[in-house]
Amino acid sequence: MGTCNTLFGTLAALTFAGTATAAPVDDLLGTYQSQGAGPFSAERGAQAWSAEHRPEGSQARSCTSCHGTDLTRPGKHLRTGKRIEPMAPSVNAARLTDQAKIVKWLHRNCKWTLGRECTPQEKGDFLTYIRSR
Amino acid sequence: MNELEKTVRVWDPLVRIFHWTLVASFAVAYLTEDDLLGPHVWAGYLVGGLILFRVVWGFVGTAHARFSDFVRPPREVIKYLKDVVAFRAQRYLGHNPAGGAMTIALLLSLATTVVTGIAAYGGGEMAGPLAGWLSGIGDESKEALEDIHELFANLTLALIIAHVAGVVLASLQHRESLVRAMFTGLKAKVH
Amino acid sequence: MSPRQILIPAAIVATLALAAGLALSDEEFYERVTRDIAPVKNSTYATECGSCHFAYPAGLLPAASWERIMAGLASHFGDNAELPADTAAQIRQYLVADAADRAGIGRSVGFSRYDTARTPPLRITETPYFMAKHHELPRRAVQDNPEVKSLSRCDACHTRSAQGSFSESEIRVPGFGRWDD
């Protein structure tokens, strides 16, 4: 009885421990794959990061407009000048840990920068790129 | 028991509470200015309410609280002041003629300060009872109202300084504490 | 003086002091009495809306203005500020409940005024009260000042704006110093 409980408990702990440490990025990449995207590439993500767009005839925009080209350095909001903490998880441990936050910002910022939602492929490439910094 | 026979009640409780609350409210108003606008405005409203009370009380209050007790023609005030300078001023239970004149002057100056303050508040902050009429006024008018308000606030302060000097002088000349009397309400019957 | 003459005034003063102390220890009352604008109390609003700009306290615009802003988040002054529905609802509720025309504190009264014949202003900088207070500022202090750039950046000059204080004595314009008139 006792060993049974202990075994069950250990298995449960291992399972939950597994899901707790699984990165939200992996979850999202899995979702994108199930939508037909992949494989993902940090190099493609890096290129897309600097690509310029002119949605609705606006001035040229890219991710670098606010986040800069070096993800280990802070960025600055283009209009308000508000400081944006570095995107690179290597210097900012909080990055890519909150799935809801990732989804929200990809939604907003793709729409602002590209003028449309990013495709699952583009999102996967972006996340792979950011994660590598 | 002896003490009670020798003293007489001059200032009723309402007059005394009015006086010291006014001191506190004016102090708060003067010190907060518009650095702490909220407390400044509330202190100002309180001053306004206190003045209204005092005016009413000056007509229906206790003997020495009434204006009829201490408001004297200028001729008498000047004569009294001359007597003070000559160290032969008569002692009064209630306000002496100069004190009476000071009371009126302070009430008028405070009232003007309050009214101009409410006007400045309505024009400059677009708030308070006069906001509906004054919130559209121009910059010069706003500044003028603020300046007048400040002028009367400082005039009131000057009057207060003179008032304190007068209280100290009268206390010394008649060897009684007028400040204590404004706390306890009592003065010695015979002098 | 008899003991009674000391005790009664002392008792009155003590009671008043106690009442004042109790009243001021109530945070809402304290704020109502002392603040110019109630500081932001809703942490969702502070996090979400403060991520790109100064988290403008609700007391800086009338409720009708906040309603307009929350209804147009997809095009939020040139940015996309869309939010999940439940988050947006929470934020909207805070903004409307504590709006300038509901707050009743300090300078919020002034901020609540606008020409009701027109649509409610979207920008705080377009409210009559704001314009009256800021229109004397030279361009070199704000728009042409690289450290300020826009009147929308309250916290660039109002050093205690996050605490709800906009007192003139606390203003420090970067590159210029104090502002006093």
Coordinates of C-alpha atoms in Angstrom, one line a residue:
Chain A
M1 CA 0.0 0.0 0.0
G2 CA 2.7 2.4 1.1
T3 CA 5.0 1.7 -1.8
C4 CA 2.1 1.9 -4.2
N5 CA 1.3 5.4 -3.0
T6 CA 4.9 6.5 -3.1
L7 CA 5.3 5.2 -6.6
F8 CA 2.1 6.9 -7.8
G9 CA 3.1 10.1 -6.0
T10 CA 6.6 10.0 -7.7
L11 CA 5.1 9.4 -11.1
A12 CA 2.6 12.2 -10.6
A13 CA 5.3 14.6 -9.4
L14 CA 7.5 13.7 -12.4
T15 CA 4.6 14.3 -14.8
F16 CA 3.7 17.6 -13.4
A17 CA 7.3 18.6 -13.0
G18 CA 7.7 17.8 -16.7
T19 CA 4.8 20.1 -17.7
A20 CA 5.9 22.9 -15.4
T21 CA 9.3 23.1 -16.9
A22 CA 8.2 22.6 -20.5
A23 CA 8.7 26.0 -22.1
P24 CA 5.6 27.9 -23.3
V25 CA 7.5 28.2 -26.6
D26 CA 7.5 24.5 -27.1
D27 CA 3.8 24.4 -26.5
L28 CA 3.2 27.1 -29.1
L29 CA 5.6 25.5 -31.6
G30 CA 3.6 22.3 -31.2
T31 CA 0.4 24.2 -31.9
Y32 CA 1.9 25.8 -35.0
Q33 CA 3.1 22.5 -36.2
S34 CA -0.3 21.1 -35.9
Q35 CA -1.5 24.0 -38.1
G36 CA 0.9 22.8 -40.8
A37 CA 4.0 25.0 -40.0
G38 CA 7.6 23.9 -39.5
P39 CA 10.4 23.2 -39.4
F40 CA 11.3 26.5 -37.7
S41 CA 14.5 28.4 -38.3
A42 CA 16.2 31.1 -36.2
E43 CA 17.9 32.5 -39.3
R44 CA 14.6 33.0 -41.0
G45 CA 13.3 34.6 -37.8
A46 CA 16.3 37.0 -37.8
Q47 CA 15.7 38.1 -41.3
A48 CA 12.0 38.6 -40.7
W49 CA 12.9 40.6 -37.6
S50 CA 14.6 43.3 -39.7
A51 CA 12.3 43.1 -42.7
E52 CA 10.5 46.4 -43.4
H53 CA 6.8 46.8 -44.1
R54 CA 4.5 49.6 -45.0
P55 CA 1.0 48.6 -43.8
E56 CA -1.8 51.0 -45.1
G57 CA 0.8 53.2 -46.7
S58 CA 2.5 54.1 -43.4
Q59 CA 6.2 54.8 -42.9
A60 CA 8.5 51.8 -43.1
R61 CA 8.2 49.6 -40.0
S62 CA 9.9 46.5 -38.7
C63 CA 10.4 44.8 -35.4
T64 CA 13.6 46.7 -35.0
S65 CA 11.7 50.0 -34.9
C66 CA 11.0 49.4 -31.2
H67 CA 13.0 46.4 -30.2
G68 CA 16.2 47.2 -32.0
T69 CA 18.6 44.8 -33.8
D70 CA 20.4 43.6 -30.7
L71 CA 18.0 41.7 -28.6
T72 CA 20.3 41.8 -25.5
R73 CA 19.8 45.5 -25.3
P74 CA 16.7 47.4 -24.2
G75 CA 14.4 48.8 -26.8
K76 CA 12.3 52.0 -27.0
H77 CA 8.7 52.5 -28.0
L78 CA 8.7 54.4 -31.2
R79 CA 6.1 57.0 -30.2
T80 CA 6.2 57.2 -26.5
G81 CA 9.9 56.6 -25.9
K82 CA 9.0 54.1 -23.1
R83 CA 11.8 51.7 -22.4
I84 CA 11.3 48.1 -23.4
E85 CA 13.2 45.5 -21.5
P86 CA 15.6 43.3 -23.7
M87 CA 13.9 40.5 -25.6
A88 CA 16.8 38.0 -25.2
P89 CA 16.1 35.3 -22.5
S90 CA 19.8 35.2 -21.9
V91 CA 19.8 38.6 -20.3
N92 CA 16.0 38.8 -19.4
A93 CA 14.9 35.6 -17.7
A94 CA 11.3 36.6 -17.7
R95 CA 11.0 36.6 -21.5
L96 CA 9.1 33.7 -23.2
T97 CA 7.8 32.4 -19.8
D98 CA 4.2 33.6 -20.1
Q99 CA 2.3 32.0 -22.9
A100 CA -0.6 34.5 -22.8
K101 CA 1.8 37.3 -23.0
I102 CA 3.6 35.8 -26.0
V103 CA 0.3 35.3 -27.8
K104 CA -1.0 38.8 -27.0
W105 CA 2.1 40.6 -28.3
L106 CA 2.5 38.5 -31.4
H107 CA -1.1 39.3 -32.2
R108 CA -0.8 43.0 -31.7
N109 CA 2.7 43.6 -33.0
C110 CA 2.3 41.5 -36.2
K111 CA -0.9 43.5 -37.0
W112 CA 0.9 46.8 -36.4
T113 CA 4.1 45.9 -38.2
L114 CA 3.0 43.7 -41.0
G115 CA -0.6 44.9 -41.2
R116 CA -1.9 41.4 -40.7
E117 CA -1.7 38.5 -38.3
C118 CA 1.5 36.5 -38.6
T119 CA 1.3 33.0 -40.1
P120 CA 2.0 30.1 -37.8
Q121 CA 5.3 29.6 -39.7
E122 CA 6.3 33.2 -39.1
K123 CA 5.4 33.1 -35.4
G124 CA 7.4 29.9 -35.0
D125 CA 10.4 31.4 -36.7
F126 CA 10.2 34.5 -34.6
L127 CA 10.0 32.5 -31.3
T128 CA 12.9 30.3 -32.4
Y129 CA 15.0 33.3 -33.2
I130 CA 14.2 35.1 -29.9
R131 CA 14.9 32.0 -27.9
S132 CA 18.3 31.6 -29.4
R133 CA 19.5 35.1 -28.2
Chain B
M1 CA -15.4 78.6 45.2
N2 CA -13.6 81.8 45.8
E3 CA -12.2 81.6 42.3
L4 CA -15.6 81.3 40.7
E5 CA -16.8 84.4 42.5
K6 CA -13.9 86.4 41.3
T7 CA -14.2 85.5 37.7
V8 CA -16.8 86.2 35.1
R9 CA -17.6 84.3 31.9
V10 CA -16.8 86.6 29.0
W11 CA -16.4 84.3 26.0
D12 CA -19.0 81.6 25.4
P13 CA -17.9 78.1 24.1
L14 CA -19.0 78.8 20.6
V15 CA -17.0 81.9 20.2
R16 CA -13.9 80.1 21.6
I17 CA -14.3 77.1 19.4
F18 CA -14.9 79.4 16.5
H19 CA -11.8 81.4 17.2
W20 CA -9.4 78.5 17.5
T21 CA -10.8 76.5 14.6
L22 CA -10.4 79.6 12.6
V23 CA -6.7 79.8 13.6
A24 CA -6.2 76.2 12.6
S25 CA -8.1 76.5 9.3
F26 CA -6.3 79.6 8.2
A27 CA -3.0 78.1 9.1
V28 CA -3.7 75.0 7.0
A29 CA -5.0 77.1 4.1
Y30 CA -2.0 79.5 4.2
L31 CA 0.6 76.7 4.5
T32 CA -0.9 74.4 1.9
E33 CA -1.4 77.1 -0.8
D34 CA -1.9 75.3 -4.1
D35 CA 0.8 72.7 -3.3
L36 CA -1.8 70.6 -1.6
L37 CA -4.9 71.9 -3.4
G38 CA -7.4 69.5 -1.8
P39 CA -6.7 70.4 1.8
H40 CA -6.3 74.1 0.8
V41 CA -9.8 74.2 -0.7
W42 CA -11.4 72.4 2.2
A43 CA -9.7 74.6 4.8
G44 CA -10.9 77.6 2.8
Y45 CA -14.5 76.3 2.8
L46 CA -14.2 75.8 6.5
V47 CA -13.0 79.4 7.0
G48 CA -16.0 80.6 4.9
G49 CA -18.4 78.6 7.1
L50 CA -16.9 79.9 10.3
I51 CA -17.2 83.5 9.1
L52 CA -20.8 83.0 8.3
F53 CA -21.4 81.6 11.7
R54 CA -19.6 84.4 13.4
V55 CA -21.6 87.1 11.6
V56 CA -24.8 85.5 12.7
W57 CA -23.5 85.0 16.2
G58 CA -22.6 88.7 16.2
F59 CA -26.2 89.5 16.1
V60 CA -27.9 86.8 18.2
G61 CA -25.0 85.5 20.4
T62 CA -24.0 86.1 24.0
A63 CA -23.4 89.6 25.3
H64 CA -19.7 90.0 24.5
A65 CA -20.0 88.1 21.2
R66 CA -22.4 90.7 19.7
F67 CA -21.1 93.4 17.4
S68 CA -23.1 95.9 19.4
D69 CA -20.9 95.2 22.3
F70 CA -17.6 96.1 20.7
V71 CA -18.1 97.8 17.3
R72 CA -17.3 101.5 18.0
P73 CA -17.1 104.5 15.7
P74 CA -13.6 105.3 14.4
R75 CA -13.3 108.4 16.7
E76 CA -13.5 106.1 19.7
V77 CA -11.0 103.6 18.3
I78 CA -8.5 106.3 17.7
K79 CA -9.0 107.7 21.2
Y80 CA -8.5 104.3 22.6
L81 CA -5.3 103.8 20.6
K82 CA -4.0 107.1 21.9
D83 CA -4.7 105.9 25.4
V84 CA -2.8 102.7 24.8
V85 CA 0.3 104.6 23.7
A86 CA 0.0 106.8 26.8
F87 CA -0.3 103.7 29.0
R88 CA -3.7 104.8 30.4
A89 CA -6.0 102.6 28.3
Q90 CA -9.1 101.4 30.1
R91 CA -9.6 97.7 30.6
Y92 CA -12.5 96.1 28.9
L93 CA -14.1 92.7 29.6
G94 CA -15.0 92.0 26.0
H95 CA -13.2 93.4 23.0
N96 CA -11.8 96.9 23.5
P97 CA -12.5 99.3 20.7
A98 CA -9.3 98.5 18.8
G99 CA -9.9 94.8 19.2
G100 CA -13.4 95.4 17.9
A101 CA -12.1 97.1 14.9
M102 CA -9.6 94.3 14.3
T103 CA -12.4 91.8 14.5
I104 CA -14.3 93.5 11.8
A105 CA -11.2 94.0 9.7
L106 CA -10.3 90.3 10.0
L107 CA -13.8 89.2 9.1
L108 CA -13.8 91.4 6.1
S109 CA -10.4 90.4 4.9
L110 CA -11.0 86.7 5.5
A111 CA -14.4 86.9 3.7
T112 CA -12.7 88.6 0.7
T113 CA -10.0 86.0 0.7
V114 CA -12.5 83.2 0.7
V115 CA -14.7 84.7 -2.1
T116 CA -11.7 85.5 -4.3
G117 CA -10.4 82.0 -3.6
I118 CA -13.6 80.4 -4.7
A119 CA -13.5 82.6 -7.9
A120 CA -9.9 81.6 -8.6
Y121 CA -10.8 78.0 -8.1
G122 CA -13.7 78.2 -10.5
G123 CA -11.7 80.0 -13.1
G124 CA -8.3 78.3 -12.7
E125 CA -9.3 74.8 -11.7
M126 CA -12.7 74.7 -13.3
A127 CA -14.0 73.4 -10.0
G128 CA -16.1 74.5 -7.1
P129 CA -19.4 76.4 -6.9
L130 CA -18.4 79.1 -9.4
A131 CA -17.0 76.8 -12.0
G132 CA -20.1 76.9 -14.2
W133 CA -19.7 80.7 -14.6
L134 CA -15.9 81.1 -14.6
S135 CA -14.3 78.1 -16.2
G136 CA -14.2 79.9 -19.6
I137 CA -12.4 83.0 -18.5
G138 CA -9.1 84.0 -20.1
D139 CA -5.6 83.7 -18.7
E140 CA -5.3 87.3 -17.6
S141 CA -8.5 87.0 -15.6
K142 CA -7.4 83.8 -14.0
E143 CA -4.1 85.3 -13.0
A144 CA -5.8 88.4 -11.7
L145 CA -8.1 86.4 -9.5
E146 CA -5.2 84.4 -8.1
D147 CA -3.3 87.6 -7.5
I148 CA -6.2 89.3 -5.6
H149 CA -6.7 86.1 -3.6
E150 CA -3.0 86.0 -2.6
L151 CA -3.1 89.7 -1.8
F152 CA -6.0 89.4 0.7
A153 CA -4.5 86.2 2.1
N154 CA -1.3 88.1 2.9
L155 CA -3.3 91.1 4.1
T156 CA -5.1 88.8 6.5
L157 CA -1.8 87.5 7.7
A158 CA -0.6 91.1 8.3
L159 CA -3.8 91.7 10.3
I160 CA -3.2 88.6 12.3
I161 CA 0.3 89.7 13.2
A162 CA -1.1 93.1 14.3
H163 CA -3.8 91.3 16.2
V164 CA -1.3 89.1 18.1
A165 CA 0.8 92.2 18.9
G166 CA -2.3 93.9 20.2
V167 CA -3.3 90.9 22.3
V168 CA 0.2 90.8 23.8
L169 CA 0.2 94.5 24.5
A170 CA -3.2 94.5 26.2
S171 CA -2.3 91.5 28.2
L172 CA 0.9 93.2 29.5
Q173 CA -0.8 96.5 30.2
H174 CA -3.7 95.0 32.2
R175 CA -1.7 92.1 33.7
E176 CA -4.0 89.4 32.5
S177 CA -3.6 86.7 29.9
L178 CA -6.1 87.4 27.1
V179 CA -5.0 84.1 25.4
R180 CA -6.0 82.1 28.5
A181 CA -9.3 84.0 28.5
M182 CA -10.0 82.9 25.0
F183 CA -9.4 79.3 26.1
T184 CA -11.3 79.2 29.4
G185 CA -13.7 82.0 28.6
L186 CA -13.1 83.5 32.0
K187 CA -11.6 86.8 33.1
A188 CA -11.2 88.3 36.6
K189 CA -14.2 90.3 37.7
V190 CA -12.4 93.1 39.5
H191 CA -9.2 94.5 38.3
Chain C
M1 CA -7.0 77.4 36.5
S2 CA -9.0 74.6 37.9
P3 CA -8.4 71.0 36.6
R4 CA -11.8 71.3 34.8
Q5 CA -10.6 74.2 32.7
I6 CA -7.7 72.2 31.4
L7 CA -9.4 68.9 31.1
I8 CA -12.4 70.0 29.0
P9 CA -10.4 71.8 26.3
A10 CA -7.9 69.0 26.3
A11 CA -10.7 66.4 25.9
I12 CA -12.1 68.3 23.0
V13 CA -8.8 68.6 21.3
A14 CA -8.0 64.9 21.9
T15 CA -11.4 63.9 20.4
L16 CA -10.9 66.0 17.3
A17 CA -7.4 64.7 16.9
L18 CA -8.6 61.1 17.2
A19 CA -11.4 61.8 14.7
A20 CA -9.0 63.4 12.3
G21 CA -6.6 60.5 12.7
L22 CA -9.3 57.9 12.1
A23 CA -10.6 59.7 9.0
L24 CA -7.2 60.2 7.4
S25 CA -6.3 56.6 8.0
D26 CA -9.0 55.6 5.7
E27 CA -7.1 55.4 2.4
E28 CA -10.0 56.5 0.2
F29 CA -10.8 59.5 2.3
Y30 CA -7.1 60.4 2.6
E31 CA -6.8 60.3 -1.2
R32 CA -9.9 62.3 -1.7
V33 CA -8.6 65.0 0.6
T34 CA -5.0 65.2 -0.4
R35 CA -4.4 64.0 -4.0
D36 CA -4.7 66.0 -7.2
I37 CA -5.6 62.8 -9.1
A38 CA -6.2 59.4 -7.6
P39 CA -3.2 57.2 -8.6
V40 CA -3.8 54.0 -10.6
K41 CA -5.2 51.3 -8.4
N42 CA -6.0 48.6 -10.9
S43 CA -2.9 46.5 -11.4
T44 CA -4.2 45.0 -14.7
Y45 CA -4.5 48.5 -16.1
A46 CA -1.1 49.4 -14.8
T47 CA 0.5 46.4 -16.4
E48 CA -1.3 46.3 -19.7
C49 CA -1.6 50.0 -20.5
G50 CA 1.6 51.0 -18.7
S51 CA 3.6 48.7 -21.0
C52 CA 3.9 51.3 -23.8
H53 CA 3.2 54.6 -22.1
F54 CA 2.7 56.3 -18.8
A55 CA -0.3 54.6 -17.2
Y56 CA -2.7 57.6 -17.2
P57 CA -4.8 57.5 -14.1
A58 CA -8.5 57.2 -14.8
G59 CA -9.2 60.6 -13.2
L60 CA -7.6 62.4 -16.2
L61 CA -10.5 61.8 -18.6
P62 CA -14.3 61.7 -18.3
A63 CA -16.0 58.3 -18.5
A64 CA -17.3 59.0 -22.0
S65 CA -13.8 59.4 -23.3
W66 CA -12.6 56.2 -21.7
E67 CA -15.5 54.4 -23.4
R68 CA -14.4 55.7 -26.8
I69 CA -10.8 54.7 -26.2
M70 CA -11.7 51.1 -25.0
A71 CA -14.0 50.7 -28.1
G72 CA -11.1 51.5 -30.5
L73 CA -8.1 49.5 -29.2
A74 CA -7.4 48.1 -32.6
S75 CA -6.4 51.6 -33.7
H76 CA -5.1 53.2 -30.6
F77 CA -3.5 56.4 -31.6
G78 CA -1.7 54.7 -34.4
D79 CA -1.0 51.5 -32.6
N80 CA -2.7 48.1 -32.1
A81 CA -3.5 47.7 -28.5
E82 CA -6.0 44.9 -28.7
L83 CA -6.7 42.9 -25.5
P84 CA -8.4 39.6 -24.6
A85 CA -12.1 40.4 -23.9
D86 CA -12.0 39.7 -20.2
T87 CA -8.9 41.8 -19.6
A88 CA -10.4 44.7 -21.6
A89 CA -13.6 44.4 -19.6
Q90 CA -11.7 44.7 -16.3
I91 CA -9.8 47.7 -17.5
R92 CA -12.9 49.4 -18.9
Q93 CA -14.6 48.9 -15.6
Y94 CA -11.8 50.6 -13.6
L95 CA -11.5 53.5 -16.0
V96 CA -15.2 54.3 -16.1
A97 CA -15.7 53.8 -12.3
D98 CA -12.8 56.1 -11.5
A99 CA -13.1 58.6 -14.4
A100 CA -12.8 62.3 -13.9
D101 CA -16.5 62.9 -13.7
R102 CA -16.9 60.1 -11.1
A103 CA -13.9 60.6 -9.0
G104 CA -14.8 63.8 -7.3
I105 CA -11.3 64.4 -6.1
G106 CA -8.8 67.3 -6.5
R107 CA -8.1 68.2 -10.1
S108 CA -10.2 65.5 -11.5
V109 CA -13.1 67.9 -11.4
G110 CA -11.3 70.2 -13.9
F111 CA -10.4 67.3 -16.1
S112 CA -14.0 66.2 -16.3
R113 CA -15.1 69.3 -18.2
Y114 CA -15.5 69.3 -22.0
D115 CA -17.7 70.8 -24.6
T116 CA -20.7 68.4 -24.4
A117 CA -21.9 69.6 -27.8
R118 CA -18.8 67.8 -29.2
T119 CA -17.7 64.2 -29.0
P120 CA -15.8 63.5 -25.8
P121 CA -12.0 64.1 -26.2
L122 CA -9.8 61.1 -26.9
R123 CA -6.7 62.8 -25.7
I124 CA -6.0 64.2 -22.3
T125 CA -4.0 66.9 -24.0
E126 CA -7.2 68.1 -25.7
T127 CA -9.2 68.6 -22.6
P128 CA -10.0 72.3 -21.8
Y129 CA -8.4 72.0 -18.4
F130 CA -5.2 70.5 -19.7
M131 CA -4.9 73.0 -22.5
A132 CA -5.5 75.9 -20.1
K133 CA -2.7 74.7 -17.9
H134 CA -0.1 73.9 -20.6
H135 CA -0.6 76.4 -23.5
E136 CA 2.0 78.8 -22.3
L137 CA 4.8 76.2 -22.6
P138 CA 7.3 77.1 -25.3
R139 CA 8.0 74.4 -27.9
R140 CA 11.6 74.2 -26.9
A141 CA 10.5 73.0 -23.5
V142 CA 8.3 70.2 -24.8
Q143 CA 7.9 69.3 -28.5
D144 CA 11.4 70.3 -29.5
N145 CA 12.9 69.0 -26.3
P146 CA 14.5 65.6 -27.0
E147 CA 14.0 64.5 -23.4
V148 CA 10.3 65.3 -23.4
K149 CA 9.1 65.3 -27.1
S150 CA 5.3 65.3 -26.3
L151 CA 2.8 66.8 -23.9
S152 CA 1.5 63.2 -23.6
R153 CA 4.5 62.2 -21.5
C154 CA 3.3 63.5 -18.1
D155 CA 6.0 61.8 -16.1
A156 CA 8.8 63.4 -18.1
C157 CA 8.2 66.7 -16.1
H158 CA 5.7 65.9 -13.4
T159 CA 8.0 64.1 -11.0
R160 CA 5.3 62.7 -8.8
S161 CA 2.6 62.0 -11.3
A162 CA 2.7 58.3 -10.6
Q163 CA 1.6 59.1 -7.0
G164 CA -1.2 61.3 -8.3
S165 CA 0.5 64.6 -7.5
F166 CA 0.7 67.3 -10.1
S167 CA 1.7 70.2 -7.9
E168 CA 3.5 73.0 -9.7
S169 CA 6.4 72.9 -7.2
E170 CA 7.2 69.3 -8.3
I171 CA 7.7 70.1 -11.9
R172 CA 11.2 69.6 -13.4
V173 CA 11.4 70.1 -17.1
P174 CA 14.4 68.1 -18.3
G175 CA 17.1 70.5 -19.5
F176 CA 15.3 73.5 -18.1
G177 CA 14.6 72.9 -14.4
R178 CA 11.7 74.1 -12.3
W179 CA 8.6 75.7 -13.7
D180 CA 7.2 78.6 -11.7
D181 CA 4.6 81.1 -12.6

